[in-house]
Each structure stands twice: as structure tokens, then as C-alpha cells.
């Protein structure tokens, strides 16, 4: 079993739909990172959080430390949101990031 | 603009040849990392360096080598000993003591035939 699990692996949506991507982890963490990878391959950081909730534009990230679970929500999804979304847990034991396998999102007009 | 550059974007090599991937950053970050990405798998750490002239093996270091002679540069050599070198390689950097907030480069796709 992977230490960081994401679901779903693939997700398709119509423009305007509300999207939720889930991340569960089994390691003790100091922080959890949500990353976005576009088809060209480059990765950008969306959020880093260790508790509660963060919001940036149409993106919202939440984390429940007790349940070891985080979610990334996209409101009013748009085709330009199509990308792979990656969850990465910052392990406080190893001081390294442990990556999930990613969720491939396609939003159709 | 500050950032991380990786070159080239695409690289093709024949089996048995060593190849070096470039990674340069102008963020003044002390720590740098190399990851490998394969379809259906999460990023896996190859090597990392927290300071100039020092580096440590990650989870999948076999068949790879690195150097860190300058703060800005962390080249990765994929040697002929690496059994499955075809992959997407990503370089990242972070401030000292802030290893969770990593900034990523655009990646290099290596194809070995």
C-alpha cells in the first residue's frame, strides 16, 4: 500500500462542475502539498497546508490531520484546469516529500 | 525572473551511453533535488543535496550520479548502469530547512533506445 493514495486516478467533468480530488496518507506529516502538472510536464505548487483550509481563486484545499486526509476542490471548473493534480506529504520522520500517483483531470467545454 | 531551468526539454540517447541532464536555479536555494517520474507512479527521489559539495542518495539512486560544485547547479548523470533510463526527470529546489516547499523545473524527457 502506498503511503500517499489519491482518488480518483482519472476524472472527467463538464465545464462549470464542482471537482473534488482526495488524498489519504499513512505517514506522520509536517505539511501537505498540492501540485499541478500541465501536459508539458512542468509542476507548479498550488497549496502547502498543515491544518484547516486554504483558498486561492477557484481552488480550495482542506486537510483533516486526525483522519489523515486532504481534499482539493475546484469550483466552476474550466477546460484550462485540465491537468494532473498531485498530492505530496512532507514526512516529519524523513524530512522528504512522498508523492501520490496523481489525478488526471479533463474538463470539457 | 527567478526560477529553475532544465535543459534540454527532450533528450534521446542510445543504450550504453551516459547522459547528463542540466539543472540550474537562481532562487538562491541551498537544497536541490532530482526526481524521476514514470507513468502511473508518483515522483521518486533519485538524489538530493542540501549544501554545496554534499549530496545524498534518494530512494532510487542506482545507475545515477550527481555533483554539486556550485550552489546554482545540480547536474544529473544517467549512466549505462541504469537499467530503465527512459523517463521524465524533474529537478527541484528549496530553501534550507524548508524541504516541503519545493520549486520544480520544467523537466527533461529522456528516451533511451
CSV table of C-alpha atoms in Angstrom, one decimal:
chain,number,residue,atom,x,y,z
A,1,UNK,CA,0.0,0.0,0.0
A,2,UNK,CA,1.4,3.4,-1.0
A,3,UNK,CA,2.0,5.9,1.8
A,4,UNK,CA,0.1,8.5,-0.1
A,5,UNK,CA,-3.1,7.5,-2.0
A,6,UNK,CA,-5.1,9.7,-4.3
A,7,UNK,CA,-8.5,9.2,-5.7
A,8,UNK,CA,-9.8,9.1,-8.3
A,9,UNK,CA,-7.0,8.3,-10.7
A,10,UNK,CA,-8.9,9.9,-13.6
A,11,UNK,CA,-11.7,12.4,-13.6
A,12,UNK,CA,-13.7,14.0,-16.4
A,13,UNK,CA,-16.0,16.9,-15.9
A,14,UNK,CA,-18.1,19.4,-17.9
A,15,UNK,CA,-17.2,23.0,-17.7
A,16,UNK,CA,-18.7,24.6,-14.6
A,17,UNK,CA,-18.8,21.4,-12.5
A,18,UNK,CA,-17.5,21.3,-8.9
A,19,UNK,CA,-14.5,19.0,-8.7
A,20,UNK,CA,-13.1,17.1,-5.6
A,21,UNK,CA,-9.8,15.2,-5.6
A,22,UNK,CA,-8.9,13.2,-2.5
A,23,UNK,CA,-5.6,12.4,-0.8
A,24,UNK,CA,-5.1,10.0,2.1
A,25,UNK,CA,-1.8,9.4,3.7
A,26,UNK,CA,-0.5,7.0,6.3
A,27,UNK,CA,2.7,8.8,7.5
A,28,UNK,CA,3.1,11.5,10.1
A,29,UNK,CA,3.4,14.8,8.3
A,30,UNK,CA,4.5,18.3,8.9
A,31,UNK,CA,2.8,19.6,5.8
A,32,UNK,CA,0.8,18.5,2.7
A,33,UNK,CA,1.4,19.9,-0.7
A,34,UNK,CA,-0.9,20.1,-3.7
A,35,UNK,CA,0.8,20.4,-7.0
A,36,UNK,CA,-0.4,20.9,-10.6
A,37,UNK,CA,1.3,19.3,-13.6
A,38,UNK,CA,0.3,20.5,-17.1
A,39,UNK,CA,0.7,18.4,-20.2
A,40,UNK,CA,4.1,19.9,-20.9
A,41,UNK,CA,5.3,18.4,-17.7
A,42,UNK,CA,6.3,21.3,-15.5
A,43,UNK,CA,5.0,21.3,-12.0
A,44,UNK,CA,3.6,24.3,-10.0
A,45,UNK,CA,2.8,24.5,-6.4
A,46,UNK,CA,-0.9,25.2,-5.6
A,47,UNK,CA,-1.0,24.9,-1.8
A,48,UNK,CA,1.0,23.9,1.2
A,49,UNK,CA,-1.0,23.3,4.3
A,50,UNK,CA,-0.6,21.7,7.7
A,51,UNK,CA,-4.1,22.4,9.1
A,52,UNK,CA,-7.5,23.7,8.2
A,53,UNK,CA,-8.3,25.2,4.8
A,54,UNK,CA,-6.7,27.4,2.2
A,55,UNK,CA,-8.3,29.2,-0.8
A,56,UNK,CA,-6.9,30.7,-3.9
A,57,UNK,CA,-9.3,31.8,-6.5
A,58,UNK,CA,-11.5,28.9,-7.5
A,59,UNK,CA,-9.2,26.4,-5.7
A,60,UNK,CA,-9.8,25.3,-2.1
A,61,UNK,CA,-7.6,22.8,-0.2
A,62,UNK,CA,-8.6,21.3,3.1
A,63,UNK,CA,-6.8,18.9,5.5
A,64,UNK,CA,-8.0,16.8,8.4
A,65,UNK,CA,-5.0,15.8,10.4
A,66,UNK,CA,-6.8,13.3,12.7
A,67,UNK,CA,-8.2,11.5,9.7
A,68,UNK,CA,-5.0,11.9,7.6
A,69,UNK,CA,-7.0,13.1,4.7
A,70,UNK,CA,-6.8,16.1,2.4
A,71,UNK,CA,-9.1,17.3,-0.4
A,72,UNK,CA,-8.6,19.7,-3.3
A,73,UNK,CA,-11.7,21.3,-4.6
A,74,UNK,CA,-12.2,23.3,-7.9
A,75,UNK,CA,-15.3,25.4,-8.2
A,76,UNK,CA,-16.7,26.4,-11.6
A,77,UNK,CA,-14.2,24.2,-13.4
A,78,UNK,CA,-12.8,25.3,-16.7
A,79,UNK,CA,-11.0,23.5,-19.5
A,80,UNK,CA,-7.8,25.3,-18.6
A,81,UNK,CA,-8.0,23.4,-15.2
A,82,UNK,CA,-7.2,20.2,-17.2
A,83,UNK,CA,-4.0,18.8,-15.7
A,84,UNK,CA,-2.6,16.2,-13.3
A,85,UNK,CA,-3.0,17.1,-9.7
A,86,UNK,CA,-0.5,15.6,-7.3
A,87,UNK,CA,-0.6,15.4,-3.5
A,88,UNK,CA,2.7,15.2,-1.7
A,89,UNK,CA,3.1,14.6,2.0
A,90,UNK,CA,6.0,16.1,3.9
A,91,UNK,CA,7.1,13.4,6.2
A,92,UNK,CA,8.4,14.6,9.5
A,93,UNK,CA,10.4,11.4,10.0
A,94,UNK,CA,12.4,11.6,6.8
A,95,UNK,CA,12.1,15.4,6.1
A,96,UNK,CA,11.2,14.4,2.5
A,97,UNK,CA,8.2,14.7,0.2
A,98,UNK,CA,6.2,11.5,-0.5
A,99,UNK,CA,4.2,11.8,-3.7
A,100,UNK,CA,0.8,10.4,-4.7
A,101,UNK,CA,0.4,9.0,-8.2
A,102,UNK,CA,-1.7,11.9,-9.3
A,103,UNK,CA,-5.2,12.5,-10.5
A,104,UNK,CA,-5.7,13.3,-14.2
A,105,UNK,CA,-8.5,15.8,-14.7
A,106,UNK,CA,-10.1,16.7,-18.0
A,107,UNK,CA,-12.7,19.4,-18.2
A,108,UNK,CA,-14.7,19.6,-21.4
A,109,UNK,CA,-16.4,22.7,-22.7
B,1,UNK,CA,12.6,36.2,-13.0
B,2,UNK,CA,13.8,33.6,-10.5
B,3,UNK,CA,13.3,30.0,-11.3
B,4,UNK,CA,14.7,26.6,-12.2
B,5,UNK,CA,15.8,25.7,-15.7
B,6,UNK,CA,16.3,22.3,-17.1
B,7,UNK,CA,17.8,21.5,-20.4
B,8,UNK,CA,17.2,20.1,-22.8
B,9,UNK,CA,13.4,19.5,-22.8
B,10,UNK,CA,13.8,16.3,-24.8
B,11,UNK,CA,16.8,14.1,-25.0
B,12,UNK,CA,17.5,11.0,-27.0
B,13,UNK,CA,20.4,8.6,-26.4
B,14,UNK,CA,21.5,5.1,-27.5
B,15,UNK,CA,21.6,2.4,-24.9
B,16,UNK,CA,25.1,2.1,-23.3
B,17,UNK,CA,25.8,5.9,-23.4
B,18,UNK,CA,26.0,8.1,-20.3
B,19,UNK,CA,24.0,11.3,-20.5
B,20,UNK,CA,24.0,14.4,-18.3
B,21,UNK,CA,20.8,16.4,-17.5
B,22,UNK,CA,21.2,20.0,-16.6
B,23,UNK,CA,19.5,21.8,-13.7
B,24,UNK,CA,20.2,25.4,-12.8
B,25,UNK,CA,18.4,27.7,-10.3
B,26,UNK,CA,18.7,31.4,-9.5
B,27,UNK,CA,16.4,31.3,-6.4
B,28,UNK,CA,19.4,31.2,-4.1
B,29,UNK,CA,18.2,28.0,-2.6
B,30,UNK,CA,20.5,25.8,-0.7
B,31,UNK,CA,18.8,22.4,-1.3
B,32,UNK,CA,18.3,20.8,-4.7
B,33,UNK,CA,16.6,17.5,-5.7
B,34,UNK,CA,16.3,15.1,-8.6
B,35,UNK,CA,13.1,13.1,-9.2
B,36,UNK,CA,12.1,10.5,-11.7
B,37,UNK,CA,8.5,10.3,-12.9
B,38,UNK,CA,7.1,7.1,-14.6
B,39,UNK,CA,3.6,6.6,-15.9
B,40,UNK,CA,1.2,5.5,-13.1
B,41,UNK,CA,3.8,6.2,-10.3
B,42,UNK,CA,4.5,9.0,-8.0
B,43,UNK,CA,7.7,11.0,-8.3
B,44,UNK,CA,10.6,9.1,-6.8
B,45,UNK,CA,13.7,10.8,-5.3
B,46,UNK,CA,17.0,10.0,-7.0
B,47,UNK,CA,19.5,12.3,-5.3
B,48,UNK,CA,19.3,15.4,-3.2
B,49,UNK,CA,21.8,18.0,-2.0
B,50,UNK,CA,21.3,20.3,1.0
B,51,UNK,CA,24.6,22.2,0.5
B,52,UNK,CA,27.4,22.7,-2.0
B,53,UNK,CA,29.8,19.8,-2.2
B,54,UNK,CA,27.5,17.5,-0.4
B,55,UNK,CA,24.7,15.2,-1.7
B,56,UNK,CA,22.8,12.1,-0.5
B,57,UNK,CA,21.2,9.2,-2.3
B,58,UNK,CA,17.5,9.1,-2.5
B,59,UNK,CA,15.2,6.1,-2.9
B,60,UNK,CA,16.4,5.1,-6.4
B,61,UNK,CA,20.0,6.2,-6.8
B,62,UNK,CA,21.4,3.1,-8.5
B,63,UNK,CA,22.6,3.9,-12.0
B,64,UNK,CA,22.7,7.7,-11.4
B,65,UNK,CA,25.4,10.1,-10.3
B,66,UNK,CA,25.4,13.8,-9.3
B,67,UNK,CA,27.7,16.7,-8.4
B,68,UNK,CA,27.1,19.9,-6.6
B,69,UNK,CA,30.1,22.1,-7.2
B,70,UNK,CA,28.1,25.3,-7.3
B,71,UNK,CA,25.0,26.4,-5.4
B,72,UNK,CA,23.1,27.1,-8.6
B,73,UNK,CA,23.8,23.9,-10.4
B,74,UNK,CA,23.0,20.2,-9.7
B,75,UNK,CA,23.6,18.1,-12.9
B,76,UNK,CA,22.4,14.5,-13.0
B,77,UNK,CA,24.2,11.8,-15.0
B,78,UNK,CA,22.3,8.8,-16.1
B,79,UNK,CA,24.8,6.1,-16.5
B,80,UNK,CA,24.8,3.0,-18.7
B,81,UNK,CA,24.2,1.0,-15.5
B,82,UNK,CA,20.7,2.4,-15.1
B,83,UNK,CA,18.5,-0.4,-16.4
B,84,UNK,CA,15.4,1.6,-17.4
B,85,UNK,CA,16.6,5.1,-18.0
B,86,UNK,CA,13.7,6.2,-20.2
B,87,UNK,CA,11.6,8.5,-18.0
B,88,UNK,CA,10.7,12.1,-17.2
B,89,UNK,CA,13.2,13.8,-14.9
B,90,UNK,CA,12.3,16.7,-12.7
B,91,UNK,CA,14.7,18.9,-10.7
B,92,UNK,CA,13.5,20.9,-7.7
B,93,UNK,CA,15.0,23.2,-5.1
B,94,UNK,CA,14.0,24.6,-1.7
B,95,UNK,CA,15.3,26.9,1.0
B,96,UNK,CA,17.4,25.3,3.7
B,97,UNK,CA,15.2,23.7,6.4
B,98,UNK,CA,12.1,24.1,4.2
B,99,UNK,CA,12.2,20.9,2.3
B,100,UNK,CA,8.5,20.6,1.9
B,101,UNK,CA,8.1,23.8,-0.1
B,102,UNK,CA,9.9,22.7,-3.3
B,103,UNK,CA,10.0,24.6,-6.6
B,104,UNK,CA,10.1,22.5,-9.7
B,105,UNK,CA,11.8,22.9,-13.0
B,106,UNK,CA,10.0,22.1,-16.4
B,107,UNK,CA,11.5,18.7,-16.6
B,108,UNK,CA,13.6,16.7,-19.2
B,109,UNK,CA,12.1,13.7,-21.0
B,110,UNK,CA,14.8,11.2,-21.7
B,111,UNK,CA,14.4,8.4,-24.2
B,112,UNK,CA,17.0,5.7,-24.5
B,113,UNK,CA,16.7,3.2,-27.4
